[in-house]
Amino acid sequence: MALFKASGWTLAYGFRLPEPPVIKVVEPTQVTTQVVTRSKGRRHTQRIKETLPARGHFDTHFASSQLHVQTHAASMIELSDGNVRAFWFSGSREGAADVTINSAIFDVTQKQWGAEQVVTGRVQTQRDLHRYIAKVGNPVPMRAPDGSLWLFYVTVSLGGWAGSSISMLTSNDEGATWGAPRRLVTSPFINISTLVKAPPFLYADGTVGVPVYHEFVSKFAEALRLDKTGKVIDKQRLAAGGQGTLQPVVLVRNELDALALTRYAGADSAPRVMSLATTDGGRHWSKPQKSNMKNPNAALSALVLPDGKLLAVLNDQEHGRDSLSLQLSADGGITWRELRRLEEMGGLSQQLADESACLEVVEDMLQNSDARLQALAAPQLAEYVASAKPLVRSASACHFEFSYPYLMQAHNGDIHLLYTWNRVLIKHAVFDALWLQQRLSQESSQ
């Protein structure tokens, strides 16, 4: 259902498919070993060449580097040189006046993250928009039709997140610098309660689709349509109010078919990820249906693989966010199965009542998440643990959170994942197509 349409526009429907990745080939490894034998008192050395099968890789790092702050809502985009630029918000707490939108670059050759930098914040946005801004959040980048970078982010002037609007920045140098923000007009009346979380997509005519959601009074998924300059020309409601569908992720499968997966914020006692579908290029969307994936009112992320399979990362549980699951669907989103449990701390909260035991677990988690931390001197590692302590330790228990995943497939086929790690840091995982293929083979043989 279209809520409003800019005058002078005749909307065309249908989707533009992204360029397929060029999957890099991982060659088998040639190794030579020396075998020493003795015969009749003489020593013989023989060189034996063998070929080891190619192995996929799955690596993890921390993308953020600031300590003693809260970080959340990461997103990313591939740059023109193949590196990855990530964004998130960071501050003393979510919604605080000191929260800023930060960014860092992952060097895919060196396999390490650079220092994080501030992109914008409440004060700068307020100055440039000439209106009061109480808080900022949820940055989402995209490659604009002209090749520049757009960065959407949420701004709030009054109240909580339900009073949000979306602002947009533009960069012509791959995110090194940004122009002044402009506020998107998503309603001809009260321009509030539009939030962004998931990656945008393209329509066949080159206009941009931005999955958004509404939280004021009722909660439901929507899609904005922007022209090539970033002006809103249409807003479409994907689901009716009261159905609790938030933070839609739109998965374009072909020129006419797409699936939207949403967080569930309704009252059902058995909460599940909700799905909606279109078969006419986005003109109409089906009523929300329950998937078989659990959802504790938490964000999820998903993408379409080149072979048509779907990949998703989410908290596959009905309550809490203390586990994170990588799942795959081979039937268009009808059924899902787990490929890997990325994080699992469920049930440990009460077992870690002792503070020292809790912090020892946190230290192990930190080192297992990033090889660089394994080489830190004890005082430096202790600083990481101290940064995590206020967020994971409270009320004589340990509390863990792994949330707000964001998936992206690079042009070389590598799949990148960012997510909130205990609100302390942003964690990054990257795996190649071979790892995924080998994982699928293992699953099918079991």
Coordinates of N, CA and C in Angstrom, one line a residue, residues 211-367:
P211 N 14.5 -0.2 3.2 CA 13.6 -0.9 4.2 C 13.7 0.0 5.4
V212 N 12.5 0.3 5.9 CA 12.4 1.1 7.2 C 11.3 0.5 8.0
Y213 N 11.0 1.1 9.2 CA 10.0 0.7 10.0 C 9.4 1.8 10.9
H214 N 8.2 1.6 11.4 CA 7.5 2.6 12.1 C 7.3 2.1 13.5
E215 N 7.4 3.0 14.5 CA 7.3 2.5 15.9 C 6.3 3.4 16.7
F216 N 5.8 4.4 16.2 CA 4.9 5.3 16.9 C 3.5 4.8 17.0
V217 N 3.0 4.5 18.2 CA 1.6 3.9 18.4 C 1.6 2.5 18.0
S218 N 1.8 2.2 16.7 CA 1.8 0.9 16.2 C 3.2 0.6 15.5
K219 N 3.5 -0.7 15.3 CA 4.8 -1.1 14.8 C 4.6 -1.9 13.5
F220 N 5.2 -1.4 12.4 CA 5.1 -2.1 11.2 C 6.2 -1.8 10.2
A221 N 6.4 -2.7 9.2 CA 7.5 -2.5 8.3 C 7.0 -1.7 7.1
E222 N 8.0 -0.9 6.5 CA 7.7 -0.1 5.4 C 8.9 -0.1 4.4
A223 N 8.7 0.5 3.3 CA 9.8 0.7 2.3 C 9.7 2.1 1.8
L224 N 10.8 2.9 1.8 CA 10.9 4.2 1.2 C 11.4 3.9 -0.2
R225 N 11.0 4.8 -1.1 CA 11.6 4.8 -2.5 C 12.2 6.2 -2.8
L226 N 13.4 6.2 -3.1 CA 14.2 7.4 -3.3 C 14.6 7.6 -4.8
D227 N 14.6 8.8 -5.3 CA 15.1 9.0 -6.6 C 16.6 9.0 -6.6
K228 N 17.3 9.2 -7.7 CA 18.7 9.1 -7.8 C 19.5 10.2 -7.1
T229 N 18.7 11.2 -6.6 CA 19.4 12.3 -5.8 C 19.1 12.1 -4.3
G230 N 18.4 11.0 -3.9 CA 18.1 10.8 -2.5 C 16.8 11.4 -2.0
K231 N 16.0 11.9 -2.9 CA 14.7 12.5 -2.5 C 13.7 11.4 -2.4
V232 N 12.8 11.4 -1.3 CA 11.8 10.4 -1.2 C 10.7 10.7 -2.1
I233 N 10.3 9.7 -3.0 CA 9.3 9.8 -3.9 C 8.1 8.9 -3.6
D234 N 8.3 8.0 -2.7 CA 7.1 7.1 -2.4 C 7.5 6.4 -1.0
K235 N 6.4 6.1 -0.3 CA 6.5 5.3 0.9 C 5.4 4.2 0.8
Q236 N 5.8 3.0 1.0 CA 4.9 1.8 0.9 C 4.9 1.0 2.2
R237 N 3.7 0.8 2.7 CA 3.6 0.0 3.9 C 3.6 -1.5 3.5
L238 N 4.6 -2.2 4.1 CA 4.7 -3.6 3.8 C 3.8 -4.5 4.6
A239 N 3.5 -4.1 5.8 CA 2.6 -4.9 6.7 C 1.7 -3.9 7.4
A240 N 0.5 -4.4 7.8 CA -0.4 -3.6 8.5 C 0.0 -3.3 9.9
G241 N -0.5 -2.2 10.4 CA -0.2 -1.8 11.8 C -0.7 -2.9 12.8
G242 N 0.1 -3.0 13.9 CA -0.3 -3.9 14.9 C 0.2 -5.3 14.8
Q243 N 0.9 -5.6 13.7 CA 1.5 -6.9 13.4 C 2.9 -7.1 14.0
G244 N 3.5 -6.0 14.5 CA 4.8 -6.1 15.2 C 5.9 -6.4 14.3
T245 N 5.9 -6.0 13.0 CA 7.0 -6.3 12.1 C 7.9 -5.1 12.0
L246 N 9.1 -5.3 12.6 CA 10.1 -4.3 12.6 C 11.4 -4.7 11.8
Q247 N 12.1 -3.6 11.4 CA 13.5 -3.8 10.9 C 13.5 -4.8 9.7
P248 N 12.7 -4.6 8.7 CA 12.7 -5.5 7.6 C 14.0 -5.6 6.8
V249 N 14.3 -6.8 6.4 CA 15.5 -7.1 5.5 C 14.9 -7.6 4.2
V250 N 15.1 -6.9 3.1 CA 14.6 -7.2 1.8 C 15.6 -8.0 1.0
L251 N 15.2 -9.3 0.7 CA 16.1 -10.2 -0.1 C 15.6 -10.3 -1.5
V252 N 16.2 -9.6 -2.4 CA 15.8 -9.7 -3.8 C 16.3 -10.9 -4.5
R253 N 15.4 -11.8 -5.0 CA 15.8 -13.1 -5.5 C 15.9 -13.1 -7.0
N254 N 15.0 -12.3 -7.7 CA 15.1 -12.1 -9.1 C 14.4 -10.8 -9.4
E255 N 14.1 -10.5 -10.7 CA 13.6 -9.3 -11.1 C 12.2 -9.0 -10.5
L256 N 11.5 -10.1 -10.2 CA 10.1 -9.9 -9.7 C 9.9 -10.4 -8.2
D257 N 10.7 -11.3 -7.8 CA 10.5 -12.0 -6.5 C 11.4 -11.4 -5.4
A258 N 10.9 -11.2 -4.3 CA 11.7 -10.8 -3.1 C 11.0 -11.2 -1.9
L259 N 11.8 -11.5 -0.9 CA 11.3 -11.9 0.5 C 11.8 -10.9 1.5
A260 N 10.9 -10.5 2.4 CA 11.3 -9.6 3.5 C 11.2 -10.4 4.8
L261 N 12.2 -10.4 5.6 CA 12.3 -11.0 6.9 C 12.3 -9.9 7.9
T262 N 11.5 -10.0 9.0 CA 11.4 -8.9 10.0 C 11.5 -9.4 11.4
R263 N 12.0 -8.6 12.2 CA 12.0 -8.8 13.7 C 10.5 -8.8 14.1
Y264 N 10.2 -9.5 15.2 CA 8.9 -9.6 15.6 C 8.8 -8.9 17.0
A265 N 7.9 -7.9 17.1 CA 7.7 -7.2 18.3 C 6.3 -7.3 18.8
G266 N 5.6 -8.3 18.5 CA 4.2 -8.5 18.9 C 4.0 -9.2 20.2
A267 N 2.8 -9.7 20.4 CA 2.4 -10.3 21.7 C 2.4 -11.8 21.7
D268 N 2.7 -12.4 20.6 CA 2.6 -13.9 20.5 C 3.6 -14.5 21.5
S269 N 3.1 -15.5 22.2 CA 3.9 -16.2 23.2 C 5.0 -17.1 22.6
A270 N 4.9 -17.3 21.3 CA 6.0 -18.1 20.6 C 6.5 -17.3 19.5
P271 N 7.3 -16.2 19.8 CA 7.7 -15.3 18.8 C 8.6 -15.9 17.7
R272 N 8.4 -15.5 16.5 CA 9.1 -16.0 15.4 C 9.4 -14.9 14.4
V273 N 10.5 -15.1 13.6 CA 10.8 -14.1 12.5 C 9.6 -14.2 11.6
M274 N 9.2 -13.0 11.2 CA 8.0 -12.9 10.2 C 8.6 -12.7 8.8
S275 N 7.8 -13.2 7.8 CA 8.3 -13.1 6.4 C 7.1 -12.6 5.6
L276 N 7.5 -11.8 4.6 CA 6.5 -11.3 3.6 C 7.1 -11.5 2.3
A277 N 6.3 -11.6 1.2 CA 6.9 -11.9 -0.1 C 6.2 -11.0 -1.1
T278 N 6.9 -10.7 -2.2 CA 6.3 -10.1 -3.4 C 6.7 -10.9 -4.6
T279 N 5.8 -11.0 -5.6 CA 6.0 -11.7 -6.8 C 5.8 -10.8 -8.0
D280 N 5.6 -9.5 -7.7 CA 5.4 -8.6 -8.8 C 6.3 -7.4 -8.7
G281 N 7.5 -7.6 -8.3 CA 8.5 -6.5 -8.3 C 8.3 -5.5 -7.2
G282 N 7.6 -5.8 -6.2 CA 7.4 -4.9 -5.1 C 6.1 -4.1 -5.1
R283 N 5.3 -4.4 -6.1 CA 4.0 -3.6 -6.1 C 3.1 -4.0 -5.0
H284 N 3.0 -5.3 -4.7 CA 2.2 -5.9 -3.6 C 3.0 -6.8 -2.8
W285 N 2.7 -6.8 -1.5 CA 3.4 -7.7 -0.6 C 2.4 -8.6 0.2
S286 N 2.7 -9.8 0.4 CA 1.8 -10.8 1.1 C 1.7 -10.4 2.6
K287 N 0.7 -11.0 3.2 CA 0.5 -10.8 4.7 C 1.7 -11.5 5.4
P288 N 2.1 -11.0 6.5 CA 3.2 -11.6 7.3 C 2.9 -13.0 7.7
Q289 N 3.9 -13.9 7.5 CA 3.7 -15.3 7.9 C 4.9 -15.6 8.9
K290 N 4.6 -16.5 9.8 CA 5.6 -17.0 10.8 C 6.6 -17.9 10.0
S291 N 7.9 -17.6 10.3 CA 8.9 -18.6 9.8 C 9.2 -19.6 10.9
N292 N 10.1 -20.5 10.7 CA 10.4 -21.5 11.7 C 11.6 -21.0 12.6
M293 N 12.1 -19.7 12.4 CA 13.1 -19.2 13.2 C 12.6 -18.4 14.4
K294 N 13.1 -18.7 15.6 CA 12.7 -18.0 16.8 C 13.2 -16.6 16.7
N295 N 12.5 -15.7 17.5 CA 13.0 -14.3 17.5 C 12.6 -13.6 18.8
P296 N 13.5 -13.2 19.6 CA 13.2 -12.6 20.9 C 13.1 -11.1 20.8
N297 N 12.3 -10.6 19.8 CA 12.2 -9.1 19.5 C 13.6 -8.5 19.3
A298 N 14.3 -9.1 18.3 CA 15.7 -8.7 18.1 C 16.0 -8.7 16.6
A299 N 16.9 -7.8 16.2 CA 17.2 -7.6 14.8 C 17.8 -8.9 14.2
L300 N 17.7 -9.1 12.9 CA 18.4 -10.1 12.2 C 18.9 -9.6 10.9
S301 N 19.8 -10.3 10.2 CA 20.3 -10.0 8.9 C 20.3 -11.2 8.0
A302 N 20.2 -10.9 6.7 CA 20.2 -12.0 5.8 C 20.6 -11.5 4.4
L303 N 21.0 -12.5 3.5 CA 21.4 -12.2 2.2 C 21.1 -13.3 1.2
V304 N 21.1 -13.0 -0.1 CA 20.8 -14.1 -1.1 C 22.2 -14.5 -1.6
L305 N 22.5 -15.8 -1.6 CA 23.7 -16.3 -2.2 C 23.6 -16.4 -3.7
P306 N 24.7 -16.5 -4.4 CA 24.6 -16.6 -5.9 C 23.8 -17.7 -6.4
D307 N 23.8 -18.8 -5.7 CA 23.0 -20.0 -6.1 C 21.5 -20.0 -5.7
G308 N 21.1 -18.9 -5.1 CA 19.7 -18.7 -4.7 C 19.4 -19.1 -3.3
K309 N 20.3 -19.8 -2.6 CA 20.1 -20.1 -1.2 C 20.1 -18.8 -0.4
L310 N 19.5 -18.8 0.8 CA 19.5 -17.7 1.7 C 20.3 -17.9 2.9
L311 N 21.0 -16.9 3.4 CA 21.8 -17.0 4.6 C 21.3 -16.0 5.6
A312 N 21.2 -16.4 6.8 CA 20.7 -15.4 7.8 C 21.5 -15.6 9.1
V313 N 21.6 -14.5 9.9 CA 22.2 -14.5 11.2 C 21.2 -13.9 12.2
L314 N 20.9 -14.5 13.3 CA 19.9 -14.0 14.2 C 20.1 -14.7 15.6
N315 N 19.4 -14.1 16.5 CA 19.2 -14.8 17.9 C 18.1 -15.8 17.7
D316 N 18.4 -17.0 17.5 CA 17.4 -18.0 17.3 C 16.9 -18.6 18.7
Q317 N 16.2 -17.7 19.4 CA 15.7 -18.1 20.7 C 14.5 -17.2 21.0
E318 N 13.7 -17.6 22.0 CA 12.5 -16.8 22.2 C 12.7 -15.7 23.2
H319 N 13.7 -15.8 24.0 CA 14.0 -14.8 25.0 C 15.5 -14.6 25.1
G320 N 15.9 -13.3 25.3 CA 17.3 -13.0 25.5 C 18.1 -12.9 24.2
R321 N 19.3 -12.5 24.3 CA 20.2 -12.3 23.1 C 21.5 -12.9 23.4
D322 N 21.6 -14.0 24.1 CA 22.9 -14.5 24.6 C 23.4 -15.6 23.7
S323 N 22.8 -15.8 22.5 CA 23.4 -16.7 21.5 C 23.2 -16.1 20.1
L324 N 24.0 -16.5 19.1 CA 23.9 -16.0 17.8 C 24.1 -17.2 16.8
S325 N 23.2 -17.3 15.8 CA 23.2 -18.4 14.9 C 23.3 -18.0 13.5
L326 N 24.1 -18.8 12.7 CA 24.2 -18.7 11.3 C 23.3 -19.8 10.7
Q327 N 22.3 -19.4 9.9 CA 21.4 -20.3 9.3 C 21.3 -20.2 7.8
L328 N 20.8 -21.3 7.2 CA 20.6 -21.3 5.7 C 19.3 -21.9 5.3
S329 N 18.7 -21.3 4.3 CA 17.5 -21.9 3.7 C 17.8 -22.2 2.2
A330 N 17.4 -23.4 1.8 CA 17.5 -23.9 0.5 C 16.2 -23.9 -0.3
D331 N 15.1 -23.5 0.4 CA 13.8 -23.5 -0.2 C 13.1 -22.2 -0.2
G332 N 13.9 -21.1 -0.4 CA 13.3 -19.8 -0.5 C 12.8 -19.2 0.8
G333 N 13.3 -19.7 1.9 CA 12.9 -19.1 3.2 C 11.8 -19.8 3.9
I334 N 11.3 -21.0 3.3 CA 10.3 -21.7 4.0 C 10.8 -22.4 5.2
T335 N 11.9 -23.0 5.1 CA 12.6 -23.7 6.3 C 14.0 -23.2 6.4
W336 N 14.5 -23.3 7.6 CA 15.9 -22.9 7.9 C 16.6 -23.9 8.8
R337 N 17.9 -24.1 8.6 CA 18.7 -24.9 9.4 C 20.0 -24.3 9.8
E338 N 20.4 -24.6 11.0 CA 21.6 -23.9 11.5 C 22.9 -24.5 10.9
L339 N 23.8 -23.6 10.4 CA 25.1 -24.0 9.9 C 26.2 -24.0 11.0
R340 N 26.1 -22.9 11.8 CA 27.1 -22.8 12.9 C 26.5 -21.9 14.0
R341 N 26.8 -22.3 15.2 CA 26.4 -21.5 16.4 C 27.6 -20.5 16.6
L342 N 27.4 -19.2 16.2 CA 28.5 -18.2 16.3 C 28.8 -17.9 17.7
E343 N 27.8 -17.7 18.5 CA 28.0 -17.4 20.0 C 27.0 -18.2 20.8
E344 N 27.4 -18.7 21.9 CA 26.5 -19.4 22.8 C 26.9 -19.3 24.2
M345 N 26.1 -18.5 24.9 CA 26.3 -18.3 26.4 C 25.1 -18.5 27.1
G346 N 24.1 -19.1 26.5 CA 22.8 -19.3 27.1 C 22.9 -20.3 28.3
G347 N 22.3 -19.9 29.4 CA 22.3 -20.7 30.6 C 23.4 -20.5 31.5
L348 N 24.4 -19.7 31.1 CA 25.6 -19.6 31.9 C 25.5 -18.4 32.9
S349 N 24.5 -17.6 32.7 CA 24.4 -16.4 33.6 C 24.4 -16.8 35.1
Q350 N 23.5 -17.7 35.4 CA 23.4 -18.1 36.8 C 24.6 -18.9 37.3
Q351 N 25.2 -19.6 36.4 CA 26.4 -20.4 36.8 C 27.6 -19.5 37.1
L352 N 27.6 -18.3 36.6 CA 28.7 -17.4 36.8 C 28.4 -16.3 37.8
A353 N 27.9 -16.8 39.0 CA 27.6 -15.8 40.0 C 28.8 -15.2 40.6
D354 N 29.9 -15.9 40.7 CA 31.1 -15.4 41.2 C 31.8 -14.5 40.2
E355 N 32.1 -13.3 40.7 CA 32.6 -12.2 39.8 C 33.9 -12.6 39.1
S356 N 34.8 -13.2 39.8 CA 36.1 -13.6 39.2 C 35.9 -14.7 38.1
A357 N 35.0 -15.6 38.3 CA 34.7 -16.6 37.3 C 34.0 -16.0 36.1
C358 N 33.2 -15.0 36.3 CA 32.5 -14.3 35.2 C 33.6 -13.5 34.4
L359 N 34.5 -12.8 35.0 CA 35.4 -12.0 34.3 C 36.5 -12.9 33.6
E360 N 36.7 -14.1 34.2 CA 37.7 -15.0 33.5 C 37.1 -15.5 32.2
V361 N 35.8 -15.8 32.2 CA 35.1 -16.2 31.0 C 35.2 -15.0 29.9
V362 N 34.9 -13.8 30.4 CA 35.0 -12.6 29.5 C 36.4 -12.5 28.9
E363 N 37.4 -12.7 29.7 CA 38.8 -12.6 29.2 C 39.0 -13.7 28.1
D364 N 38.6 -14.9 28.3 CA 38.7 -16.0 27.3 C 37.9 -15.6 26.0
M365 N 36.7 -15.1 26.2 CA 35.9 -14.7 25.0 C 36.6 -13.6 24.2
L366 N 37.2 -12.6 24.9 CA 37.9 -11.6 24.2 C 39.1 -12.2 23.4
Q367 N 39.9 -13.0 24.0 CA 41.1 -13.5 23.3 C 40.7 -14.5 22.1

